[in-house]
Amino acid sequence: MADPYQNNVYHQGGGDSYGSYGEGGGHDGYGYQADDPTQEEDAASDATEGHDEEDQMYEGEYQGIPHPDEVKAAQRAARAKTRAAGSAVSELEELSEQYEDIMEDCGHGKFQWTLFVVLGLALMADGVECFVVAFVLPSAEKDLCLSNAEKGMLGLTVFLSMMVGAFLWGGLADKVGRRRCLIVALAINCVFAFLSAFAQGYGFFLFFRVLSGVGIGGTVPIVYSYFSEFLQMDKRGEHLSWLCMFWMIGGIYASFTAWGIIPRYGWGFSMGTEFQFHSWRVFVLVAALPAISSLVGLTFMPESPRFLLETAKHDEAWMILKQVHDTNWRAKGQPEKVFTVTHIKAPKTAEDEFIEIQSATGTALQRWAVRSLTLSKLVLKNVASLLSAELRFATLFMAIIWFCMAFSYYGLSVWFPDMIKHLQYEEYESKVKVFHGERVENFHFNFSLENQIHKEGEYINDSFIKIEMKSVRFEGSLFEGCRFEDIRSTDTVFENCTIRSTRFSDTDLWEEKFIDCRIENTTFEHNKQGCHLDTVEQNDVLIYLVSFLGSLAVLPGNIISALFMEKIGRVKIIGGSMLLSAGCTFLLFLSFSQSAIIALQCLFCGVSVAAWNGIQVVTVELFPTSKRATAFGLLNALCKLAAVLGSSIFPSFVGVTRAVPILLSFAALVCGGLVALRLPDTRDKILQ
């Protein structure tokens, strides 16, 4: 059997003679001609030209520590030996090993760090999107006059739209390209996020946020697939974990900017009564800045060369790999290093040929229709292939892990702040003042009423003018000859009351606030239009503080998981973190105060983030290049579905029992953790 590396031609000579595709003595691959002593001698001469030999001494040599280059050379030789001794490998397997060798030669440096920041901003935008609606709802519900059902629908549809976006863009990224799909997805997010800030009605706001969610939903599956294909094997786990940190930064950014902007009501303007632009709309615009920054940065980044090789675009892939190589080595002060690849063997798939044949005929509309139909079929075929014999178990195991983790994490993420609000409400309710059978006559109420219950009272010829009523309840009371003028109310109702000869003017006491009341000879004039902002209650700083602390708490877990991802392994990190998170949930039985719940939220987030990092790294490594983004998109869509279920189920038990949410999250985390321990170790696996 011929040496598979004999076709791999690397020239270490000076000059710009990189060779052309197809040249090299009939060779159809690329490689190192280490058997030629003359070439080795020339290479050593060029590489050390202008350098003192002592300057190149490796400091670990005296301690018997092998040089990293020696380790890589040994690994490369082992791969070559295995390939030579084993059975014939497929073209894709050979390409995978060859590509790993090229990435090792390109090194890890300036190019990867630049791409790291650009893609990190896209991931940060996804993190921000998950917080935007939650932060603006307390203000937007008054500005847009939202009912409880409409608020719930808004939160639900945003996650569902992100689910659709993850599936859609993940599938397209494997057929159209990572960079192109990510640019389009971010552009959609930016445009519709901008438009949502100016939407004056609930319908338009919901529509724009849904389309914005569809755009941002594609970032997670594309970002990890894209970045992993510029990383060599020994850097992959650590640097993908560092990339995960940007999601945390997105949460911190959203919390900090929301706290700094939304309570500042002067940051806005109005044009009559039809157009209002309050401070929460300013926050929506500011929240789009990470996506805009990433979009700008991506215009300077190239497509993934691994994707291009998979689709038989050799020339483009070669140019990008040369760019990566030259950028890194120039930044390291070694511009004399030459990118020596002359030819990369890559298979050409029948799918691509089919598209090319169809695109060469018919009118422009026909070509577009054929291409779109063909593309849809290829994406669906790719999705179906995830259930093939080779990938069936990997897909099933990862689906269980993603679902269990997301169900527990997002469910508790909503349950924590709702429990805090419930404890606040209980404390507030415990201080309620009850007035029974009072009689007030000819009195002028010029002070606000708050947290009061008035039972069977009589109010004769009284005036309620320019006051606020917060959490006030009148039960079985009589109002006769009274005046209500310029009243603003929150959670105020009249139940089983009798109202006679009373005048309501410029109030927001509408019909639904009178429950089973008897109204006689009473007028309602100039009722307040629209809704109003409650500056005290609706924008409690605690909502921002809890989110900020929860996001910040994941920092230690992020650092630890990144540092030990290669040493401990992905499987142990995922399984251990999920089981440890399950143990943390039982501590929630001991939380009876707001501070205890906040502390346990920070603990849970800090422990569970290691599992998230490991899950995303393993997802990248388990699936081949042609299906990587598709698989990631499908699993991330499942994650969003689990998030919708968790965030709908867990809050329904607030104020009823805490046992059900705790046991549900415990069972999900234990199930996911045990399944994760059955995954294969992918630390030393070359991206297929």
XYZ file of C-alpha atoms in Angstrom:
688
model
C 0.000 0.000 0.000
C 1.396 3.361 -0.967
C 2.223 5.893 1.702
C -0.797 8.200 1.898
C 1.500 11.143 2.562
C 3.464 10.717 -0.655
C 0.950 12.969 -2.426
C 1.355 15.762 0.079
C 3.762 18.346 -1.264
C 5.053 21.048 1.109
C 7.865 23.278 -0.196
C 10.035 25.006 2.389
C 11.984 27.064 -0.141
C 11.914 30.833 -0.237
C 10.059 33.025 -2.653
C 6.419 32.888 -3.638
C 6.398 29.572 -5.513
C 3.396 28.029 -3.757
C 2.577 25.921 -6.774
C -0.748 25.561 -8.524
C -3.542 23.083 -8.106
C -2.812 19.838 -9.890
C 0.953 20.428 -10.033
C 3.636 18.636 -8.088
C 4.614 15.730 -10.281
C 1.150 14.342 -10.736
C 0.400 14.375 -7.045
C -3.196 14.942 -6.008
C -2.803 15.692 -2.298
C -0.479 17.627 -0.050
C 2.000 16.841 2.708
C 5.560 16.823 4.005
C 8.437 15.361 2.032
C 10.494 14.539 5.089
C 12.397 11.814 3.233
C 14.282 14.407 1.171
C 17.320 15.559 3.235
C 18.030 18.432 0.863
C 14.579 19.883 1.365
C 14.874 19.506 5.149
C 18.219 21.282 5.102
C 16.824 24.175 3.024
C 13.802 24.427 5.279
C 15.952 24.619 8.385
C 18.157 27.238 6.754
C 15.186 29.449 5.808
C 13.460 29.054 9.140
C 16.557 30.038 11.139
C 17.926 32.704 8.855
C 18.872 35.814 10.833
C 18.442 34.060 14.201
C 21.041 32.911 16.674
C 20.749 29.188 17.383
C 20.921 29.850 21.122
C 17.945 32.208 20.863
C 15.825 29.317 19.658
C 16.654 27.078 22.619
C 13.550 25.580 24.237
C 13.662 26.326 27.947
C 12.080 22.989 28.931
C 14.818 21.026 27.161
C 16.952 20.737 30.294
C 13.990 19.402 32.273
C 13.244 16.624 29.820
C 9.983 18.269 28.759
C 9.201 17.660 25.082
C 8.752 20.716 22.916
C 5.114 21.324 21.850
C 6.200 21.069 18.220
C 7.680 17.630 18.964
C 4.410 16.550 20.530
C 2.449 17.702 17.487
C 4.920 15.983 15.163
C 4.526 12.768 17.123
C 0.747 13.015 16.962
C 0.909 13.678 13.243
C 3.228 10.707 12.725
C 0.900 8.510 14.773
C -2.027 9.506 12.610
C -0.036 8.735 9.477
C 1.033 5.361 10.874
C -2.516 4.460 11.808
C -3.735 5.456 8.381
C -1.001 3.433 6.677
C -1.549 0.347 8.816
C -5.333 0.393 8.719
C -7.847 -0.135 6.010
C -8.443 2.369 3.252
C -9.920 5.615 4.506
C -12.590 7.611 2.772
C -11.888 10.925 1.082
C -13.657 12.803 3.883
C -11.628 11.058 6.584
C -8.414 11.826 4.729
C -9.490 15.434 4.290
C -10.201 15.709 8.026
C -6.712 14.536 8.952
C -5.071 16.697 6.315
C -7.051 19.728 7.455
C -5.951 19.167 11.061
C -2.315 19.137 9.916
C -2.811 22.417 8.055
C -4.433 24.104 11.073
C -1.499 23.004 13.239
C 0.870 24.634 10.752
C -1.235 27.805 10.685
C -0.989 27.994 14.461
C -3.273 29.744 16.910
C -2.841 33.492 17.025
C -4.092 36.870 15.901
C -6.576 35.568 13.337
C -8.353 33.250 15.785
C -8.455 35.927 18.500
C -9.965 38.443 16.075
C -12.596 35.940 14.991
C -13.125 35.076 18.677
C -14.150 38.661 19.450
C -16.371 39.032 16.368
C -18.232 35.767 17.000
C -18.291 36.467 20.725
C -20.261 39.641 20.058
C -22.797 37.579 18.087
C -23.108 35.180 21.018
C -23.411 38.164 23.340
C -26.309 39.418 21.201
C -28.079 36.093 21.729
C -27.630 36.436 25.491
C -29.016 39.973 25.410
C -32.059 38.858 23.393
C -33.082 36.447 26.157
C -33.290 39.343 28.637
C -34.729 42.181 26.537
C -38.411 41.281 26.772
C -38.212 40.458 30.490
C -36.630 43.840 31.236
C -38.936 45.991 29.111
C -42.231 44.280 30.026
C -42.823 46.174 33.303
C -42.706 49.450 31.351
C -43.967 48.208 27.985
C -47.079 46.654 29.516
C -48.205 50.139 30.550
C -46.977 51.875 27.423
C -48.643 49.317 25.135
C -51.572 48.527 27.468
C -50.757 44.812 27.655
C -52.986 42.314 29.409
C -51.540 39.361 31.313
C -52.349 37.085 28.371
C -50.553 39.398 25.938
C -47.499 39.579 28.212
C -47.341 35.801 28.372
C -47.754 35.524 24.608
C -44.918 37.982 24.023
C -42.456 36.033 26.156
C -43.555 32.727 24.641
C -43.394 33.754 20.992
C -39.918 35.247 21.312
C -38.518 31.897 22.463
C -40.496 30.031 19.807
C -39.149 32.351 17.123
C -35.595 31.711 18.354
C -36.362 27.991 18.112
C -37.427 28.397 14.471
C -34.342 30.520 13.770
C -31.971 27.930 15.251
C -33.412 25.147 13.100
C -33.610 27.279 9.939
C -30.182 28.905 10.018
C -28.427 25.814 11.321
C -29.678 23.804 8.357
C -28.857 26.519 5.835
C -25.345 27.058 7.246
C -24.338 23.536 6.186
C -25.461 24.194 2.614
C -24.984 27.923 2.013
C -22.086 28.741 4.308
C -21.467 29.719 7.935
C -20.445 33.322 7.357
C -23.155 34.155 4.831
C -25.960 32.743 7.000
C -24.650 34.440 10.132
C -24.501 37.814 8.368
C -28.080 37.480 7.090
C -29.349 36.269 10.485
C -27.721 39.150 12.363
C -28.936 41.654 9.778
C -32.519 40.440 10.255
C -32.126 40.719 14.014
C -30.727 44.252 13.828
C -33.373 45.568 11.422
C -36.390 44.235 13.295
C -34.995 44.989 16.750
C -34.617 48.596 15.571
C -38.176 48.678 14.222
C -39.585 47.167 17.427
C -38.244 50.116 19.413
C -40.579 52.430 17.472
C -43.652 50.158 17.346
C -46.554 51.924 19.033
C -48.978 49.007 19.142
C -48.792 45.521 20.617
C -49.344 43.805 17.269
C -46.435 45.495 15.515
C -44.172 45.133 18.560
C -44.891 41.397 18.740
C -44.382 40.986 14.983
C -41.010 42.765 14.993
C -39.751 40.918 18.094
C -40.711 37.587 16.535
C -38.727 38.334 13.363
C -35.860 39.642 15.464
C -35.911 36.343 17.369
C -35.843 34.325 14.159
C -32.672 36.193 13.188
C -30.831 35.907 16.491
C -31.854 32.250 16.846
C -29.268 31.304 14.229
C -26.265 32.706 16.075
C -25.584 29.870 18.549
C -25.484 26.928 16.086
C -23.514 28.891 13.501
C -21.029 30.590 15.855
C -19.781 27.371 17.457
C -19.607 25.484 14.151
C -17.838 28.411 12.473
C -15.242 29.006 15.192
C -14.452 25.312 15.762
C -13.363 24.968 12.141
C -10.529 27.454 12.675
C -9.192 25.637 15.761
C -6.699 22.809 15.990
C -7.572 19.796 18.096
C -5.611 20.649 21.251
C -7.070 24.201 21.385
C -10.671 23.386 20.541
C -12.203 22.560 23.913
C -10.567 25.396 25.825
C -11.246 28.171 23.330
C -14.829 27.121 22.618
C -15.351 27.300 26.388
C -13.877 30.802 26.513
C -16.267 31.732 23.716
C -19.198 30.644 25.909
C -18.287 33.445 28.294
C -19.726 36.005 25.900
C -23.238 34.737 26.632
C -22.606 35.637 30.271
C -21.279 39.047 29.206
C -24.508 39.527 27.257
C -26.539 38.998 30.433
C -24.380 41.447 32.370
C -24.588 44.012 29.569
C -28.380 43.703 29.372
C -28.824 43.994 33.155
C -26.478 46.939 33.506
C -27.858 48.950 30.592
C -31.467 48.218 31.578
C -30.825 49.462 35.109
C -29.067 52.542 33.744
C -31.647 53.448 31.089
C -35.173 52.184 31.783
C -35.788 54.021 35.112
C -34.653 57.313 33.490
C -37.990 58.492 32.154
C -36.564 61.728 30.828
C -34.730 59.756 28.134
C -37.509 59.914 25.589
C -39.884 62.142 23.693
C -43.437 62.223 22.415
C -45.183 63.597 19.362
C -48.719 64.269 20.497
C -50.642 61.351 21.919
C -50.033 59.013 18.977
C -46.263 58.554 19.205
C -44.517 57.877 22.517
C -40.826 57.036 22.842
C -40.062 56.230 26.464
C -36.779 55.124 28.016
C -37.448 51.395 27.604
C -37.386 51.944 23.856
C -33.932 53.496 24.188
C -32.847 50.300 25.958
C -34.166 48.183 23.054
C -31.937 50.167 20.683
C -28.894 49.887 22.954
C -29.500 46.142 23.307
C -28.969 45.754 19.547
C -25.424 47.182 19.630
C -23.619 43.801 20.111
C -25.392 42.373 17.051
C -24.542 45.455 15.003
C -20.886 45.304 16.071
C -20.638 41.614 15.198
C -22.312 42.227 11.843
C -19.742 44.891 10.982
C -16.869 42.651 12.092
C -18.107 39.702 10.041
C -17.798 41.700 6.839
C -14.009 41.495 7.329
C -13.952 37.776 8.197
C -13.668 34.941 5.642
C -15.857 31.881 5.209
C -14.897 28.660 6.986
C -12.308 26.918 4.783
C -13.459 23.558 6.146
C -16.942 24.242 4.789
C -15.486 25.357 1.444
C -13.429 22.169 1.142
C -16.522 20.140 1.974
C -18.276 21.806 -0.957
C -15.268 21.368 -3.283
C -14.272 25.053 -3.402
C -10.527 24.443 -3.268
C -9.263 27.811 -4.453
C -11.218 29.857 -1.925
C -10.276 27.497 0.901
C -6.584 27.691 0.003
C -6.611 31.498 -0.040
C -8.294 31.665 3.376
C -5.923 29.129 4.931
C -2.995 31.143 3.594
C -4.521 34.274 5.124
C -4.838 32.535 8.510
C -1.252 31.257 8.317
C 0.289 34.569 7.280
C -1.749 36.639 9.762
C -0.721 34.460 12.690
C 2.971 34.170 11.884
C 3.390 37.853 11.028
C 1.828 38.740 14.381
C 4.307 36.387 16.070
C 7.230 38.158 14.428
C 8.001 35.378 11.941
C 6.892 36.734 8.560
C 9.465 34.551 6.799
C 7.357 31.451 7.404
C 5.798 30.434 4.091
C 2.449 28.750 3.594
C 3.537 25.742 1.567
C 0.333 23.928 0.685
C 0.028 23.458 -3.077
C -3.036 21.283 -3.353
C -5.751 20.028 -1.053
C -7.734 17.042 -2.137
C -11.441 17.496 -1.457
C -14.414 15.492 -2.712
C -17.049 17.029 -4.941
C -20.549 15.951 -3.988
C -23.340 15.061 -6.365
C -25.596 17.537 -4.593
C -23.450 20.457 -5.696
C -23.397 19.193 -9.278
C -27.181 18.976 -9.276
C -27.526 22.603 -8.222
C -24.991 23.721 -10.826
C -26.813 21.870 -13.631
C -30.200 23.289 -12.682
C -28.841 26.806 -12.264
C -27.451 26.859 -15.778
C -30.869 26.710 -17.413
C -34.171 28.588 -17.437
C -35.075 32.137 -16.496
C -33.863 33.879 -13.370
C -37.164 33.152 -11.584
C -37.036 29.501 -12.581
C -33.451 29.199 -11.428
C -34.338 30.798 -8.101
C -37.328 28.475 -7.651
C -35.316 25.376 -8.521
C -32.428 26.391 -6.298
C -34.741 27.190 -3.367
C -36.640 23.919 -3.739
C -33.425 21.958 -4.072
C -31.911 23.720 -1.080
C -34.975 22.950 1.043
C -34.796 19.279 0.073
C -31.081 19.122 0.878
C -31.599 20.722 4.290
C -34.405 18.298 5.164
C -32.327 15.398 3.866
C -29.478 16.557 6.100
C -31.813 16.674 9.095
C -33.070 13.166 8.342
C -29.484 11.900 8.088
C -28.989 12.703 11.775
C -31.054 9.581 12.459
C -28.836 7.370 10.292
C -27.138 4.345 11.832
C -23.844 6.210 12.408
C -25.378 9.252 14.099
C -28.581 7.890 15.646
C -27.274 7.360 19.159
C -25.247 10.575 19.220
C -28.328 12.560 18.165
C -30.591 10.825 20.690
C -28.170 11.187 23.617
C -27.457 14.841 22.866
C -31.182 15.571 22.453
C -31.877 14.145 25.926
C -28.995 16.110 27.464
C -29.940 19.402 25.781
C -33.614 19.021 26.708
C -33.004 18.080 30.353
C -30.486 20.857 30.884
C -32.601 23.556 29.235
C -35.834 22.461 30.940
C -34.254 22.707 34.367
C -32.086 25.779 33.749
C -34.666 28.021 32.098
C -37.458 26.791 34.342
C -35.525 27.717 37.475
C -34.288 30.956 35.866
C -37.922 32.104 35.704
C -38.885 30.516 39.020
C -36.173 32.359 41.005
C -37.360 35.947 40.273
C -41.010 34.893 40.524
C -40.355 33.433 43.965
C -38.667 36.676 45.002
C -41.678 38.659 43.788
C -43.969 36.277 45.677
C -42.037 36.779 48.898
C -42.182 40.537 48.330
C -45.922 40.320 47.777
C -46.408 38.260 50.935
C -44.417 40.798 52.925
C -46.401 43.654 51.332
C -49.703 41.912 51.965
C -48.831 41.294 55.594
C -48.746 45.067 56.087
C -52.185 45.721 54.611
C -54.446 48.088 56.546
C -58.089 47.066 56.959
C -60.837 49.628 57.637
C -64.236 48.208 58.618
C -67.504 50.108 58.745
C -65.965 53.581 58.584
C -68.144 56.593 57.759
C -66.481 59.580 56.077
C -68.534 62.655 55.203
C -67.599 65.937 53.461
C -63.913 65.002 53.452
C -61.286 65.959 50.871
C -58.824 63.107 50.150
C -55.622 64.828 48.972
C -53.228 62.017 49.871
C -52.553 58.701 48.161
C -54.175 55.471 49.296
C -51.988 52.371 49.296
C -52.299 48.744 50.434
C -55.689 49.173 52.044
C -58.970 47.266 52.297
C -62.156 49.198 53.088
C -65.127 47.025 54.073
C -68.740 48.226 54.381
C -67.750 51.889 54.569
C -69.887 54.920 53.783
C -68.476 57.894 51.868
C -70.873 60.824 51.662
C -70.079 63.995 49.650
C -66.334 63.234 49.682
C -63.726 64.419 47.134
C -60.905 62.244 45.761
C -58.784 64.649 43.702
C -55.275 64.298 42.183
C -54.289 61.193 44.109
C -52.937 57.707 43.393
C -54.578 54.506 44.549
C -52.291 51.476 44.821
C -53.583 48.076 45.872
C -56.800 49.528 47.283
C -59.945 47.446 47.597
C -63.428 48.701 48.479
C -65.851 45.920 49.474
C -69.576 46.424 50.109
C -69.142 50.198 50.474
C -71.443 53.111 49.666
C -70.359 56.173 47.657
C -72.926 58.953 47.459
C -72.438 62.467 46.094
C -68.672 61.945 45.706
C -66.180 63.348 43.165
C -63.242 61.432 41.663
C -60.931 63.664 39.597
C -57.460 63.062 38.115
C -57.056 59.598 39.644
C -54.285 57.126 38.766
C -54.755 53.624 40.076
C -52.910 50.316 40.274
C -54.595 47.084 41.419
C -57.596 49.026 42.667
C -61.110 47.539 42.544
C -64.632 48.257 43.802
C -66.531 45.063 44.666
C -70.214 44.789 45.627
C -70.352 48.551 46.114
C -73.231 51.000 45.647
C -72.316 54.195 43.792
C -74.911 56.992 43.624
C -74.848 60.527 42.221
C -71.076 60.345 41.842
C -68.897 61.981 39.173
C -65.728 60.401 37.727
C -63.576 62.790 35.672
C -60.123 62.239 34.181
C -59.576 58.885 35.911
C -58.453 55.422 34.869
C -61.237 53.770 36.902
C -62.790 51.893 34.021
C -65.723 49.528 33.931
C -63.684 46.385 34.657
C -62.638 47.816 38.026
C -66.246 47.785 39.254
C -67.150 44.202 40.114
C -70.797 43.402 40.850
C -71.432 47.062 41.719
C -74.754 48.948 41.574
C -74.248 52.288 39.823
C -77.026 54.908 39.942
C -77.092 58.432 38.480
C -73.305 58.406 38.030
C -71.258 59.987 35.210
C -67.841 59.108 33.744
C -66.181 61.994 31.898
C -62.861 62.358 30.080
C -61.443 59.024 31.157
C -57.657 58.748 30.845
C -56.667 57.252 27.524
C -54.100 54.474 27.198
C -52.016 53.290 30.128
C -49.547 54.930 32.459
C -46.158 54.130 33.889
C -45.908 53.334 37.564
C -42.445 54.632 38.332
C -42.166 53.046 41.765
C -43.626 49.575 41.586
C -43.090 48.496 38.009
C -39.343 49.167 37.838
C -38.008 47.656 41.027
C -34.211 47.680 40.802
C -34.216 44.155 42.232
C -35.166 42.668 38.859
C -31.958 44.059 37.352
C -29.855 43.132 40.365
C -31.011 39.504 40.355
C -30.270 39.113 36.628
C -26.918 40.845 36.996
C -25.822 38.629 39.893
C -27.069 35.497 38.121
C -25.023 36.368 35.028
C -21.947 37.336 37.010
C -22.100 34.140 39.074
C -21.252 32.003 36.044
C -17.811 33.619 35.698
C -15.985 31.170 38.041
C -17.671 28.191 36.379
C -16.737 29.511 32.951
C -13.087 29.935 33.890
C -12.794 26.546 35.585
C -14.509 24.669 32.751
C -12.323 26.381 30.130
C -9.100 25.572 32.000
C -10.022 21.929 32.638
C -11.997 21.086 29.498
C -8.970 19.373 27.943
C -7.563 17.938 31.180
C -10.705 16.441 32.693
C -12.646 15.853 29.502
C -15.988 17.018 28.197
C -17.977 13.995 29.373
C -16.906 14.217 33.018
C -17.492 17.979 33.084
C -21.020 17.647 31.667
C -22.026 14.699 33.847
C -20.397 16.048 37.002
C -21.793 19.545 36.572
C -25.344 18.336 35.913
C -25.310 15.995 38.910
C -23.843 18.701 41.124
C -26.510 21.145 39.896
C -29.141 18.544 40.790
C -27.754 18.496 44.322
C -27.979 22.291 44.487
C -31.692 22.205 43.743
C -32.414 20.416 47.036
C -31.011 23.388 48.918
C -33.999 25.345 47.610
C -36.118 23.615 50.256
C -34.178 25.689 52.795
C -34.702 29.049 51.081
C -37.245 31.158 52.957
C -35.920 34.656 52.260
C -35.118 36.789 49.258
C -31.392 36.823 50.008
C -31.301 33.009 50.303
C -33.008 32.577 46.928
C -30.620 35.026 45.263
C -27.615 33.193 46.764
C -28.910 29.808 45.589
C -29.613 31.205 42.128
C -25.990 32.338 41.886
C -24.780 28.926 43.080
C -26.968 27.067 40.592
C -25.938 29.288 37.651
C -22.255 29.059 38.589
C -22.308 25.249 38.699
C -24.546 24.614 35.681
C -22.536 26.800 33.276
C -19.781 24.175 33.142
C -22.328 21.681 31.805
C -23.479 24.168 29.152
C -19.890 24.691 28.006
C -19.234 20.965 27.765
C -22.514 20.315 25.942
C -21.712 22.880 23.263
C -18.156 21.589 22.769
C -19.297 17.958 22.459
C -22.071 18.902 20.034
C -19.488 20.454 17.728
C -17.186 17.435 17.929
C -19.696 14.591 17.570
C -21.065 15.571 14.168
C -19.265 15.817 10.785
C -18.777 19.128 9.000
C -21.585 18.514 6.517
C -24.075 18.072 9.373
C -22.500 20.044 12.246
C -24.538 23.252 12.055
C -27.705 21.303 11.205
C -27.317 19.102 14.274
C -26.444 22.075 16.461
C -29.455 23.996 15.135
C -31.823 21.076 15.723
C -30.557 20.541 19.279
C -30.630 24.255 20.042
C -34.220 24.402 18.760
C -35.051 21.553 21.123
C -33.351 23.572 23.867
C -35.662 26.530 23.184
C -38.700 24.228 23.249
C -37.591 22.885 26.630
C -37.089 26.489 27.781
C -40.681 27.334 26.821
C -42.007 24.307 28.703
C -39.861 24.939 31.775
C -40.639 28.650 31.965
C -44.365 27.866 31.618
C -44.567 25.011 34.127
C -42.296 26.176 36.960
C -43.891 29.605 37.649
C -47.358 28.050 37.893
C -46.339 26.501 41.216
C -45.135 29.765 42.775
C -47.188 30.363 45.893
C -48.587 26.812 45.711
C -45.651 24.515 46.415
C -41.919 24.562 45.848
C -41.586 20.767 45.896
C -42.797 20.218 42.322
C -40.316 22.613 40.586
C -37.446 21.323 42.729
C -38.217 17.661 42.043
C -38.774 18.296 38.330
C -35.436 20.066 37.962
C -33.684 17.413 40.068
C -35.064 14.561 37.947
C -34.188 16.319 34.672
C -30.622 17.088 35.744
C -29.956 13.581 37.065
C -31.356 12.032 33.880
C -29.254 14.309 31.662
C -26.127 13.808 33.778
C -26.347 10.001 33.666
C -26.897 10.029 29.903
C -23.923 12.388 29.472
C -21.633 9.871 31.152
C -22.427 7.458 28.311
C -21.064 9.830 25.659
C -17.737 9.063 23.947
C -14.697 11.130 24.883
C -14.016 13.527 22.001
C -10.880 15.234 23.336
C -8.552 13.589 20.839
C -11.038 13.418 17.991
C -10.313 15.257 14.763
C -13.251 17.228 13.408
C -14.844 15.066 10.747
